[in-house]
Amino acid sequence: MCGIVGVIGNPKATNILIHGLERLEYRGYDSAGIYVQGEKSYLVKSVGRIAQLKALLTPEVQGMIGIGHTRWATHGKPSEENAHPHTADHGRFVLVHNGVIENYQEIKDHYLADDTFYGDTDTEIAVHLIAKMTLESGSTEEGLRQALKIIKGSYAFALIDQEDPDTIYVAKNKSPLLLGVGAGYNMVCSDAMAMINETNQFVEIHDMEMVLVHADRYEIKNLAGEIIRRLPFTAEIDAADLEKGTYPFYMLKEIDEQPTVMRRIASEYFAGEEVEVAPEILEAMKESDRIYIVACGTSWHAGWVGKFLFENLCDLPVEVLLSSEVGYRLPLLSQKPFFIFPSQSGETADTRQVLVETKRLGIPSLTLTNVPGSTLAREATFSLPLLAGPEIAVASTKAYTAQIAVLACLAKAAGEALGKAAAQDFDLKHQLGLVANGMEEIFTEKDLLEQQAYNYLTDRRNAFYIGRGPDYYVSMEAALKLKEISYIQAEGFAAGELKHGTIALIEEGTPVFGVITDAVTASHTRGNLQEVESRGAHTYVISMKGLEKAEDNLVLPRIDPLLTPLLSVVPAQLIAYYATIQRHLDVDKPRNLAKSVTVE
Ligand code: AGP
């Protein structure tokens, strides 16, 4: 988490840094700071959001070189002392950092026993170590290199040595970092979105590399000091996609974009009526005897729907695993496993840890990501784009439905390659068009959903979503949406499992949302809803045309049974959104969270 930016060679350094930090605020927003150097140097830090930092900036805070940071606390509480940039040697060395230094205590005890620290962060220890190594070696470049040989963990560093204002020293391991190439000036950033207003030319920085960034050139080196040549790539981001436009929050905009994303996937993953996935991917899947889908949070929930799709269309067994549970202890694997990593950001550290392990074992892997140049996209054997466009709100919406739609394309293509009739007969392209129309139909019920969110969730501390099969998978995602932004404690539960213990939590007025789109289990879920209702629950039913009852609260348009999660999640996204608005909370930036989780 955390976002870092840097710029060198531009007199508008302060503006570029602040704008970049605003774009990176989704990565963490508990404190922020910038360092700018011109004729004088300025270090400004603040607890809270970028807006609070901006309010502290006076007109003289200007310079040609600077670095900035927006923080999601890992070591030390959010405070001005713990906010970045951190300094050492009386302010000579100034550092911003995204990542976690695992051996910070050892470094402190072994190398820095006599130093005084102002905060509690691992970053302050890193800048002190770099300062010490620089003073011992006589060169900042060498000092940084020596420090990197000692530091263990993840980092994207941007360092300024006040005595050398012609260079930003940069280093990367595991945390994302890009170099932005401007006209006569250069930049660094955690994510291309931060600098897309300045340039669309970016250079990848790989793990265990250092870069000396100057205004007119950059030198990439490995830790042995050897020069690495790498050309810029063009980032395909439309700056307009990053704006909220007339929407009050990104989340609502992103919910509304889902029909467009469905149509885009239907058009990009099909050539005419034929689904198109690279033959090498299908070959690797054909050779495998089991698929493992490994992810976190919303992406993990999409993975469960993926299991449903692969098992139905390809006849292949699928396991869905939580990255954080298997990164250091893989389960007993089949003879020929194939790993799929769905990840909106492509940067999630827990998921990357599993990818590192599968690479070590020589297992083929595929990343499904919304950020094509991301770490997971680069490091997996194969990668496929989600085509959802930038997702800024911390609560994932359009990336979830895009993941399911792309998993469906992949399952159809793999099923066809395996000669499975179910895949050949599945008219996915047409169905994705129906999904898009269905989503738009649900949007016409926004007023109703807003009112229902009010009726069911006002003053409630907890709620349940229940369903079976695909409806259970959606219930997990629906509950996550509700809890992460409205702070209502919500559980997504297998409807039939409630009576085995959890039903004890049902009391007078407890909201229980039932998802009923699966014909096989519809009557059973209705039975479970009656069980909770007779114990006082305030039940709400999302059903599907053909399975509906007159008293249901929302009836979804009919869709192929394999794709119902693409529709049933939409009212849940909107209910979470409206419940949050009604509580006057920040929908896009819920407390304690960050969009891209780059720590394990
Ligand atoms: C979803 O709303 C969350 N913000 C979170 O669960 C997210 O899906 C998870 O951190 C995984 O992120 P990724 O898709 O970028 O890997």
Coordinates of C-alpha atoms and ligand atoms in Angstrom, one line a residue:
M1 CA 0.0 0.0 0.0
C2 CA 1.1 3.6 0.2
G3 CA 1.8 5.7 -2.9
I4 CA 5.1 7.4 -3.8
V5 CA 5.9 10.1 -6.4
G6 CA 8.9 12.0 -7.4
V7 CA 9.8 14.6 -10.0
I8 CA 13.1 16.2 -11.2
G9 CA 13.7 19.0 -13.6
N10 CA 10.4 20.8 -13.5
P11 CA 9.7 24.1 -11.8
K12 CA 6.2 23.0 -11.1
A13 CA 7.4 20.1 -9.0
T14 CA 5.1 20.9 -6.1
N15 CA 2.0 20.8 -8.3
I16 CA 3.1 17.6 -10.0
L17 CA 3.7 15.9 -6.7
I18 CA 0.4 16.9 -5.2
H19 CA -1.6 16.0 -8.3
G20 CA 0.2 12.6 -8.4
L21 CA -0.5 12.0 -4.7
E22 CA -4.2 12.8 -5.3
R23 CA -4.3 10.1 -8.0
L24 CA -2.5 7.7 -5.6
E25 CA -4.7 8.4 -2.6
Y26 CA -6.6 5.2 -3.2
R27 CA -3.4 3.4 -2.1
G28 CA -3.5 4.8 1.4
Y29 CA -4.9 7.9 3.0
D30 CA -4.0 8.2 6.7
S31 CA -1.2 10.7 6.3
A32 CA 0.9 12.3 3.6
G33 CA 3.9 14.5 2.9
I34 CA 6.2 16.1 0.3
Y35 CA 9.8 17.3 0.2
V36 CA 10.6 19.9 -2.4
Q37 CA 14.0 21.5 -3.1
G38 CA 14.8 24.6 -5.0
E39 CA 16.9 27.5 -3.7
K40 CA 15.5 26.4 -0.3
S41 CA 14.1 23.1 0.8
Y42 CA 10.7 22.3 2.2
L43 CA 9.4 19.3 4.1
V44 CA 5.7 19.4 4.7
K45 CA 3.7 16.6 6.3
S46 CA 0.3 16.1 7.6
V47 CA -2.0 13.5 9.2
G48 CA -5.1 12.7 7.1
R49 CA -5.7 13.1 3.5
I50 CA -4.0 15.0 0.7
A51 CA -6.5 17.8 1.0
Q52 CA -5.1 18.4 4.5
L53 CA -1.5 18.4 3.2
K54 CA -2.5 20.8 0.5
A55 CA -3.9 23.2 3.0
L56 CA -0.5 23.5 4.7
L57 CA 1.4 24.4 1.5
T58 CA 2.3 28.1 1.2
P59 CA 3.2 29.7 -2.1
E60 CA 7.0 29.6 -1.5
V61 CA 6.9 25.8 -1.4
Q62 CA 8.4 25.4 -4.9
G63 CA 11.4 23.7 -6.4
M64 CA 12.8 21.7 -9.3
I65 CA 13.1 18.4 -7.5
G66 CA 10.8 16.6 -5.0
I67 CA 9.3 13.4 -3.6
G68 CA 6.0 12.7 -2.0
H69 CA 4.1 10.0 -0.2
T70 CA 0.6 9.0 0.8
R71 CA 0.5 6.5 3.6
W72 CA -1.3 3.4 4.8
A73 CA 0.3 2.7 8.1
T74 CA 2.1 -0.6 8.7
H75 CA 4.6 0.4 11.4
G76 CA 3.6 3.1 13.8
K77 CA 0.2 4.8 14.0
P78 CA -0.8 7.6 11.6
S79 CA 0.9 10.7 12.9
E80 CA 3.1 13.5 11.7
E81 CA 6.2 11.8 13.0
N82 CA 5.4 8.6 11.2
A83 CA 4.3 10.4 8.0
H84 CA 6.9 10.3 5.1
P85 CA 9.3 11.7 3.9
H86 CA 11.7 10.6 6.6
T87 CA 15.1 12.2 7.0
A88 CA 18.6 11.4 8.3
D89 CA 21.8 13.2 8.9
H90 CA 20.1 16.5 9.9
G91 CA 17.8 16.5 6.9
R92 CA 20.5 15.8 4.3
F93 CA 18.9 12.5 3.2
V94 CA 15.2 12.4 2.5
L95 CA 13.3 9.2 1.7
V96 CA 9.8 8.0 0.8
H97 CA 9.0 4.3 0.9
N98 CA 6.3 1.9 0.0
G99 CA 6.7 -1.6 1.4
V100 CA 7.7 -3.3 4.6
I101 CA 11.3 -3.8 5.9
E102 CA 11.3 -7.1 7.6
N103 CA 14.6 -6.9 9.4
Y104 CA 14.2 -3.3 10.6
Q105 CA 14.8 -4.2 14.3
E106 CA 18.0 -6.1 13.5
I107 CA 19.2 -3.1 11.4
K108 CA 18.4 -0.7 14.2
D109 CA 20.2 -2.8 16.8
H110 CA 23.2 -3.8 14.7
Y111 CA 24.0 -0.7 12.7
L112 CA 22.1 2.2 14.2
A113 CA 22.3 1.7 18.0
D114 CA 23.5 5.3 18.6
D115 CA 20.9 7.0 16.4
T116 CA 17.9 9.0 17.5
F117 CA 14.6 8.3 15.8
Y118 CA 11.5 10.6 15.9
G119 CA 8.8 8.1 14.9
D120 CA 8.2 4.3 14.8
T121 CA 8.5 3.5 11.2
D122 CA 10.8 1.0 9.4
T123 CA 11.4 3.7 6.8
E124 CA 13.1 6.0 9.2
I125 CA 15.5 3.1 10.0
A126 CA 16.1 2.6 6.2
V127 CA 17.0 6.3 5.6
H128 CA 19.4 6.2 8.6
L129 CA 21.0 3.1 7.2
I130 CA 21.4 4.7 3.8
A131 CA 22.9 7.8 5.4
K132 CA 25.4 5.7 7.4
M133 CA 26.5 3.7 4.4
T134 CA 26.8 6.8 2.3
L135 CA 29.0 8.5 4.9
E136 CA 31.1 5.4 5.1
S137 CA 31.5 4.9 1.4
G138 CA 31.6 8.5 0.3
S139 CA 29.0 8.1 -2.4
T140 CA 25.2 8.2 -2.2
E141 CA 24.8 5.6 -5.0
E142 CA 27.2 3.3 -3.2
G143 CA 25.6 4.0 0.2
L144 CA 22.2 3.1 -1.2
R145 CA 23.6 -0.1 -2.8
Q146 CA 25.2 -1.2 0.4
A147 CA 22.0 -0.5 2.3
L148 CA 20.0 -2.5 -0.2
K149 CA 22.3 -5.5 0.4
I150 CA 21.3 -5.4 4.1
I151 CA 17.6 -4.6 3.9
K152 CA 15.2 -7.5 3.6
G153 CA 11.6 -7.0 2.6
S154 CA 9.6 -5.1 0.1
Y155 CA 10.4 -1.5 -1.0
A156 CA 9.9 1.1 -3.6
F157 CA 12.3 3.9 -2.5
A158 CA 12.8 7.4 -3.8
L159 CA 15.7 9.2 -2.1
I160 CA 17.0 12.7 -2.4
D161 CA 20.4 13.7 -1.1
Q162 CA 20.2 17.5 -0.5
E163 CA 23.8 17.8 -1.5
D164 CA 23.1 16.3 -4.9
P165 CA 19.9 18.0 -6.2
D166 CA 20.4 16.6 -9.7
T167 CA 19.4 13.1 -8.9
I168 CA 16.6 11.1 -7.4
Y169 CA 17.9 7.7 -6.3
V170 CA 15.3 5.0 -6.7
A171 CA 15.2 1.3 -5.8
K172 CA 12.6 -1.4 -6.0
N173 CA 11.9 -4.8 -4.6
K174 CA 8.4 -6.4 -4.7
S175 CA 6.6 -3.0 -4.4
P176 CA 5.4 -1.4 -7.6
L177 CA 7.4 1.5 -9.1
L178 CA 7.6 3.1 -12.5
L179 CA 9.7 5.8 -14.1
G180 CA 7.8 8.4 -16.1
V181 CA 9.7 10.1 -18.9
G182 CA 8.7 13.7 -19.5
A183 CA 9.9 16.4 -22.0
G184 CA 13.0 17.6 -20.2
Y185 CA 12.0 16.2 -16.8
N186 CA 11.5 12.8 -15.3
M187 CA 9.2 11.3 -12.7
V188 CA 8.8 8.2 -10.5
C189 CA 5.5 6.9 -9.3
S190 CA 3.8 3.8 -7.8
D191 CA 1.3 3.7 -10.6
A192 CA 1.1 5.3 -14.1
M193 CA -2.2 6.9 -13.2
A194 CA -0.3 9.3 -11.0
M195 CA 1.7 10.9 -13.8
I196 CA -0.5 10.3 -16.8
N197 CA -1.3 14.0 -17.1
E198 CA 2.5 14.6 -17.6
T199 CA 3.4 11.7 -19.8
N200 CA 2.3 8.4 -21.3
Q201 CA 5.9 7.2 -21.6
F202 CA 6.9 4.9 -18.7
V203 CA 9.8 2.6 -18.0
E204 CA 9.5 -0.6 -15.9
I205 CA 11.8 -1.0 -12.9
H206 CA 12.4 -4.6 -11.9
D207 CA 13.1 -6.0 -8.5
M208 CA 16.6 -5.5 -7.1
E209 CA 17.3 -2.6 -9.5
M210 CA 18.4 0.9 -8.7
V211 CA 17.8 3.9 -10.9
L212 CA 19.6 7.2 -10.9
V213 CA 16.9 9.6 -12.2
H214 CA 18.1 12.9 -13.6
A215 CA 16.1 15.6 -15.4
D216 CA 17.3 14.6 -18.9
R217 CA 18.2 10.9 -18.5
Y218 CA 18.0 7.9 -16.3
E219 CA 20.4 5.1 -15.5
I220 CA 19.0 1.7 -14.5
K221 CA 21.6 -0.5 -12.7
N222 CA 21.5 -3.9 -10.9
L223 CA 23.0 -4.3 -7.5
A224 CA 26.4 -5.2 -9.0
G225 CA 26.4 -1.7 -10.6
E226 CA 26.0 -3.0 -14.1
I227 CA 23.9 -0.8 -16.5
I228 CA 20.6 -2.2 -17.8
R229 CA 19.1 -0.7 -20.9
R230 CA 15.3 -0.6 -21.1
L231 CA 13.1 1.5 -23.3
P232 CA 9.9 3.2 -22.3
F233 CA 6.4 1.7 -23.0
T234 CA 3.3 3.7 -23.8
A235 CA 0.7 3.5 -21.0
E236 CA -2.8 3.1 -22.5
I237 CA -4.7 5.2 -20.0
D238 CA -7.2 7.8 -20.9
A239 CA -6.9 10.6 -18.3
A240 CA -10.6 11.2 -18.7
D241 CA -11.3 7.7 -17.3
L242 CA -9.7 8.8 -14.0
E243 CA -12.2 11.6 -13.4
K244 CA -15.4 11.3 -11.5
G245 CA -17.3 13.5 -13.9
T246 CA -20.7 14.3 -12.6
Y247 CA -20.8 11.4 -10.1
P248 CA -20.6 12.1 -6.4
F249 CA -18.4 9.0 -5.9
Y250 CA -16.2 6.8 -8.1
M251 CA -18.0 3.7 -6.8
L252 CA -21.3 4.7 -8.3
K253 CA -19.6 5.6 -11.6
E254 CA -17.9 2.2 -11.6
I255 CA -21.2 0.4 -10.8
D256 CA -22.7 2.2 -13.8
E257 CA -19.9 1.3 -16.1
Q258 CA -20.5 -2.4 -15.8
P259 CA -22.8 -2.8 -18.8
T260 CA -20.1 -1.1 -20.9
V261 CA -17.4 -3.4 -19.5
M262 CA -19.6 -6.5 -20.3
R263 CA -20.0 -5.3 -23.9
R264 CA -16.3 -4.6 -24.2
I265 CA -15.4 -8.1 -23.0
A266 CA -17.9 -9.6 -25.4
S267 CA -16.4 -7.7 -28.3
E268 CA -12.7 -8.1 -27.4
Y269 CA -12.7 -11.7 -26.4
F270 CA -14.7 -12.8 -29.5
A271 CA -13.7 -12.7 -33.2
G272 CA -17.2 -12.8 -34.8
E273 CA -19.0 -15.5 -32.9
E274 CA -15.8 -17.4 -31.9
V275 CA -14.3 -16.9 -28.4
E276 CA -10.6 -16.0 -28.7
V277 CA -8.0 -16.9 -26.1
A278 CA -4.3 -17.4 -26.9
P279 CA -3.7 -21.0 -28.0
E280 CA -0.7 -21.4 -25.6
I281 CA -3.0 -20.7 -22.7
L282 CA -5.5 -23.3 -23.8
E283 CA -2.8 -25.8 -24.5
A284 CA -1.4 -25.4 -21.0
M285 CA -5.0 -25.7 -19.5
K286 CA -5.7 -28.8 -21.7
E287 CA -2.6 -30.5 -20.3
S288 CA -3.6 -29.8 -16.7
D289 CA -5.6 -32.1 -14.5
R290 CA -6.8 -29.5 -12.0
I291 CA -7.2 -25.7 -11.9
Y292 CA -6.2 -23.7 -8.8
I293 CA -7.7 -20.2 -8.6
V294 CA -5.8 -18.2 -6.0
A295 CA -6.8 -14.7 -5.0
C296 CA -7.9 -12.3 -2.1
G297 CA -11.1 -10.5 -1.2
T298 CA -13.4 -9.7 -4.1
S299 CA -11.1 -11.5 -6.5
W300 CA -11.4 -14.6 -4.4
H301 CA -15.1 -14.3 -4.6
A302 CA -15.0 -14.1 -8.4
G303 CA -12.8 -17.2 -8.3
W304 CA -15.6 -19.2 -6.7
V305 CA -17.9 -18.2 -9.6
G306 CA -14.9 -19.2 -11.9
K307 CA -14.9 -22.7 -10.3
F308 CA -18.7 -23.0 -11.1
L309 CA -18.0 -22.0 -14.7
F310 CA -14.9 -24.3 -15.2
E311 CA -16.6 -27.3 -13.6
N312 CA -19.7 -26.8 -15.8
L313 CA -18.1 -26.0 -19.1
C314 CA -14.7 -27.9 -19.0
D315 CA -15.4 -30.8 -16.7
L316 CA -12.2 -29.9 -14.9
P317 CA -11.9 -30.0 -11.1
V318 CA -11.1 -26.6 -9.5
E319 CA -9.9 -25.5 -6.1
V320 CA -10.3 -21.9 -4.9
L321 CA -7.7 -20.8 -2.4
L322 CA -7.0 -17.7 -0.4
S323 CA -3.6 -16.4 -1.3
S324 CA -2.7 -15.4 2.2
E325 CA -3.4 -19.0 3.4
V326 CA -1.3 -20.8 0.8
G327 CA 1.6 -18.4 0.1
Y328 CA 3.9 -20.3 2.5
R329 CA 2.1 -23.6 2.6
L330 CA 0.7 -24.9 -0.6
P331 CA -1.9 -27.7 -0.3
L332 CA -1.1 -31.1 -1.8
L333 CA -1.2 -30.4 -5.5
S334 CA -2.4 -32.6 -8.3
Q335 CA 0.1 -34.1 -10.9
K336 CA -0.5 -31.3 -13.5
P337 CA -1.8 -28.2 -11.8
F338 CA -2.6 -24.9 -13.6
F339 CA -2.8 -21.8 -11.5
I340 CA -5.1 -18.8 -12.2
F341 CA -4.5 -15.5 -10.3
P342 CA -7.4 -13.0 -10.6
S343 CA -6.2 -9.6 -9.3
Q344 CA -7.7 -6.3 -10.2
S345 CA -4.5 -4.4 -9.3
G346 CA -2.0 -7.1 -10.3
E347 CA 0.0 -6.0 -7.3
T348 CA -1.5 -7.9 -4.3
A349 CA 1.5 -9.1 -2.2
D350 CA -0.3 -12.2 -0.8
T351 CA -1.2 -13.4 -4.3
R352 CA 2.3 -12.6 -5.6
Q353 CA 3.8 -14.8 -2.9
V354 CA 1.9 -17.8 -4.3
L355 CA 2.9 -16.9 -7.8
V356 CA 6.6 -16.8 -6.8
E357 CA 6.1 -20.3 -5.3
T358 CA 4.4 -21.7 -8.4
K359 CA 7.2 -20.3 -10.5
R360 CA 9.8 -21.9 -8.3
L361 CA 8.0 -25.2 -8.8
G362 CA 7.7 -24.7 -12.6
I363 CA 3.9 -24.7 -12.6
P364 CA 2.2 -22.8 -15.4
S365 CA 0.2 -19.7 -14.3
L366 CA -2.2 -17.2 -15.7
T367 CA -2.9 -13.7 -14.2
L368 CA -6.3 -12.0 -14.9
T369 CA -5.7 -8.4 -14.2
N370 CA -7.1 -4.9 -14.8
V371 CA -3.5 -3.5 -15.0
P372 CA -1.7 -5.1 -17.9
G373 CA 1.8 -4.0 -17.0
S374 CA 1.4 -4.9 -13.3
T375 CA 3.8 -7.2 -11.4
L376 CA 1.5 -10.2 -11.5
A377 CA 0.9 -9.8 -15.2
R378 CA 4.6 -9.6 -15.9
E379 CA 5.6 -12.5 -13.7
A380 CA 3.0 -15.1 -14.5
T381 CA 3.5 -17.4 -17.5
F382 CA 0.4 -15.8 -19.2
S383 CA -1.8 -12.9 -18.6
L384 CA -5.2 -11.8 -19.8
P385 CA -6.7 -8.3 -19.4
L386 CA -10.0 -7.6 -17.5
L387 CA -10.7 -4.6 -19.7
A388 CA -12.7 -2.9 -16.9
G389 CA -10.9 0.5 -17.1
P390 CA -9.3 2.1 -14.1
E391 CA -11.1 1.2 -10.8
I392 CA -10.5 3.9 -8.2
A393 CA -13.1 3.2 -5.5
V394 CA -11.6 1.0 -2.8
A395 CA -14.6 -1.3 -3.0
S396 CA -14.3 -3.3 -6.1
T397 CA -17.4 -3.5 -8.4
K398 CA -16.7 -3.5 -12.1
A399 CA -13.5 -5.5 -11.7
Y400 CA -15.5 -8.3 -10.0
T401 CA -18.0 -8.6 -12.8
A402 CA -15.2 -8.3 -15.4
Q403 CA -13.3 -11.1 -13.6
I404 CA -16.4 -13.3 -13.9
A405 CA -17.0 -12.4 -17.5
V406 CA -13.3 -13.1 -18.5
L407 CA -13.3 -16.4 -16.5
A408 CA -16.4 -17.3 -18.5
C409 CA -14.6 -16.6 -21.8
L410 CA -11.7 -18.6 -20.6
A411 CA -13.9 -21.5 -19.4
K412 CA -15.8 -21.5 -22.7
A413 CA -12.5 -21.4 -24.8
A414 CA -10.9 -24.2 -22.7
G415 CA -14.1 -26.3 -22.7
E416 CA -14.2 -26.0 -26.5
A417 CA -10.5 -26.9 -26.8
L418 CA -11.3 -30.0 -24.7
G419 CA -14.2 -30.8 -27.0
K420 CA -16.9 -30.3 -24.3
A421 CA -20.4 -30.0 -25.6
A422 CA -21.5 -27.7 -22.8
A423 CA -18.9 -25.1 -23.8
Q424 CA -19.7 -25.4 -27.5
D425 CA -23.4 -24.9 -26.9
F426 CA -23.0 -22.0 -24.5
D427 CA -23.7 -18.7 -26.4
L428 CA -21.6 -16.6 -24.2
K429 CA -21.3 -13.6 -26.5
H430 CA -25.1 -13.2 -26.7
Q431 CA -25.5 -13.9 -23.0
L432 CA -23.0 -11.1 -22.1
G433 CA -25.1 -8.7 -24.2
L434 CA -28.2 -9.8 -22.2
V435 CA -26.2 -9.3 -18.9
A436 CA -25.4 -5.8 -20.0
N437 CA -29.1 -5.1 -20.7
G438 CA -30.1 -6.7 -17.5
M439 CA -27.7 -4.5 -15.5
E440 CA -29.2 -1.4 -17.1
E441 CA -32.7 -2.7 -16.2
I442 CA -31.6 -3.0 -12.5
F443 CA -30.3 0.6 -12.6
T444 CA -33.8 1.7 -13.3
E445 CA -34.6 0.5 -9.8
K446 CA -32.0 2.7 -8.0
D447 CA -34.7 4.8 -6.2
L448 CA -36.3 1.6 -4.9
L449 CA -33.0 0.2 -3.8
E450 CA -32.1 3.4 -2.0
Q451 CA -35.4 3.3 -0.1
Q452 CA -34.9 -0.4 0.7
A453 CA -31.4 0.2 1.9
Y454 CA -32.9 2.8 4.3
N455 CA -35.7 0.5 5.4
Y456 CA -33.6 -2.5 6.1
L457 CA -30.3 -1.1 7.3
T458 CA -30.8 2.2 9.1
D459 CA -29.5 1.8 12.7
R460 CA -28.6 -1.9 12.1
R461 CA -25.3 -3.2 13.3
N462 CA -25.3 -6.5 11.5
A463 CA -26.8 -8.2 8.4
F464 CA -26.7 -11.4 6.5
Y465 CA -26.6 -12.4 2.8
I466 CA -27.5 -16.0 2.2
G467 CA -27.8 -18.3 -0.8
R468 CA -26.7 -21.6 -2.2
G469 CA -24.2 -22.5 -4.9
P470 CA -23.6 -19.5 -7.2
D471 CA -26.0 -17.5 -4.9
Y472 CA -23.8 -18.3 -1.9
Y473 CA -20.7 -17.1 -3.9
V474 CA -22.5 -13.8 -4.6
S475 CA -23.6 -13.6 -1.0
M476 CA -20.0 -13.6 0.2
E477 CA -19.2 -10.7 -2.2
A478 CA -22.4 -8.8 -1.3
A479 CA -21.6 -9.0 2.4
L480 CA -18.0 -7.8 1.8
K481 CA -19.3 -4.8 -0.1
L482 CA -21.7 -3.9 2.7
K483 CA -19.2 -4.3 5.5
E484 CA -16.2 -2.6 3.9
I485 CA -17.9 0.7 3.1
S486 CA -20.9 1.0 5.5
Y487 CA -19.2 -0.8 8.5
I488 CA -22.3 -2.8 9.1
Q489 CA -21.0 -6.2 10.2
A490 CA -22.2 -8.5 7.4
E491 CA -21.8 -12.1 6.7
G492 CA -22.2 -14.0 3.4
F493 CA -23.4 -17.4 4.4
A494 CA -24.4 -20.7 2.8
A495 CA -28.1 -20.7 3.4
G496 CA -28.3 -24.3 4.5
E497 CA -25.5 -23.9 7.0
L498 CA -27.2 -21.2 9.1
K499 CA -29.2 -23.8 11.2
H500 CA -25.9 -25.4 12.2
G501 CA -25.0 -22.6 14.6
T502 CA -25.1 -19.1 13.1
I503 CA -28.9 -18.9 13.3
A504 CA -28.3 -18.2 17.0
L505 CA -27.4 -14.6 15.9
I506 CA -30.8 -13.9 14.4
E507 CA -32.9 -11.6 16.5
E508 CA -35.8 -9.2 16.1
G509 CA -35.2 -7.1 13.0
T510 CA -31.9 -8.7 11.8
P511 CA -31.7 -8.0 8.1
V512 CA -31.3 -11.2 6.1
F513 CA -30.9 -10.8 2.3
G514 CA -31.7 -14.0 0.4
V515 CA -30.3 -14.5 -3.2
I516 CA -32.4 -16.9 -5.2
T517 CA -31.3 -17.3 -8.8
D518 CA -30.5 -21.0 -8.8
A519 CA -33.4 -23.2 -9.8
V520 CA -31.9 -26.3 -8.2
T521 CA -31.8 -24.8 -4.7
A522 CA -34.4 -22.0 -4.8
S523 CA -37.0 -23.7 -2.7
H524 CA -34.4 -24.7 -0.1
T525 CA -33.1 -21.2 0.3
R526 CA -36.7 -20.0 0.6
G527 CA -37.1 -22.5 3.4
N528 CA -34.1 -21.1 5.1
L529 CA -35.4 -17.6 4.8
Q530 CA -38.6 -18.8 6.5
E531 CA -36.6 -20.3 9.3
V532 CA -34.9 -17.0 10.0
E533 CA -38.1 -15.0 9.5
S534 CA -39.9 -17.0 12.2
R535 CA -37.0 -16.0 14.5
G536 CA -37.6 -12.3 13.9
A537 CA -35.4 -11.6 10.9
H538 CA -36.3 -8.9 8.5
T539 CA -36.0 -10.8 5.2
Y540 CA -35.3 -9.4 1.8
V541 CA -35.4 -11.5 -1.4
I542 CA -33.5 -10.9 -4.6
S543 CA -34.8 -13.5 -7.0
M544 CA -34.8 -14.1 -10.8
K545 CA -37.6 -14.0 -13.3
G546 CA -39.0 -17.5 -13.5
L547 CA -38.2 -18.2 -9.9
E548 CA -39.9 -15.2 -8.3
K549 CA -42.8 -14.9 -5.9
A550 CA -45.1 -11.9 -5.7
E551 CA -43.7 -10.7 -2.4
D552 CA -40.0 -10.7 -3.5
N553 CA -38.3 -7.4 -3.0
L554 CA -36.4 -7.3 -6.3
V555 CA -36.8 -9.5 -9.3
L556 CA -33.8 -9.7 -11.7
P557 CA -34.2 -10.2 -15.4
R558 CA -33.7 -13.8 -16.5
I559 CA -30.2 -14.8 -17.6
D560 CA -28.4 -18.1 -18.3
P561 CA -28.0 -20.0 -15.0
L562 CA -24.2 -19.9 -15.4
L563 CA -24.0 -16.1 -15.4
T564 CA -26.5 -15.1 -12.7
P565 CA -23.8 -13.8 -10.3
L566 CA -23.2 -11.0 -12.9
L567 CA -26.7 -9.7 -12.2
S568 CA -27.4 -10.7 -8.6
V569 CA -24.4 -8.8 -7.4
V570 CA -25.5 -5.5 -8.8
P571 CA -28.4 -4.7 -6.3
A572 CA -26.1 -5.7 -3.5
Q573 CA -23.5 -3.2 -4.7
L574 CA -26.1 -0.5 -4.9
I575 CA -27.6 -1.4 -1.5
A576 CA -24.1 -1.1 0.1
Y577 CA -23.6 2.2 -1.7
Y578 CA -26.8 3.7 -0.5
A579 CA -26.5 2.4 3.1
T580 CA -23.1 4.1 3.2
I581 CA -24.4 7.4 1.8
Q582 CA -27.2 7.3 4.4
R583 CA -24.5 7.0 7.1
H584 CA -22.7 10.0 5.7
L585 CA -19.5 8.0 5.2
D586 CA -16.8 8.3 2.5
V587 CA -17.9 5.6 0.0
D588 CA -14.7 5.6 -2.0
K589 CA -12.2 5.6 0.9
P590 CA -13.4 3.5 3.7
R591 CA -11.5 3.6 7.0
N592 CA -8.4 1.4 7.5
L593 CA -8.4 0.2 3.9
A594 CA -6.4 0.8 0.7
K595 CA -7.1 -0.2 -2.8
S596 CA -3.9 -2.0 -3.6
V597 CA -2.7 -4.3 -0.8
T598 CA 1.1 -4.6 -1.4
V599 CA 2.0 -5.9 2.1
E600 CA 1.5 -9.5 3.2
Ligands
AGP1 C1 -12.7 -5.4 -2.6 O1 -13.7 -4.5 -2.5 C2 -11.5 -5.1 -1.8 N1 -11.1 -3.8 -2.0 C3 -10.4 -6.2 -1.8 O2 -11.0 -7.3 -1.2 C4 -9.7 -6.6 -3.0 O3 -10.5 -7.3 -3.9 C5 -8.5 -7.5 -2.6 O4 -7.6 -6.7 -1.9 C6 -7.8 -8.1 -3.8 O5 -7.2 -7.1 -4.6 P1 -6.7 -7.4 -6.1 O6 -7.9 -7.9 -6.9 O7 -6.2 -6.2 -6.6 O8 -5.7 -8.5 -6.0

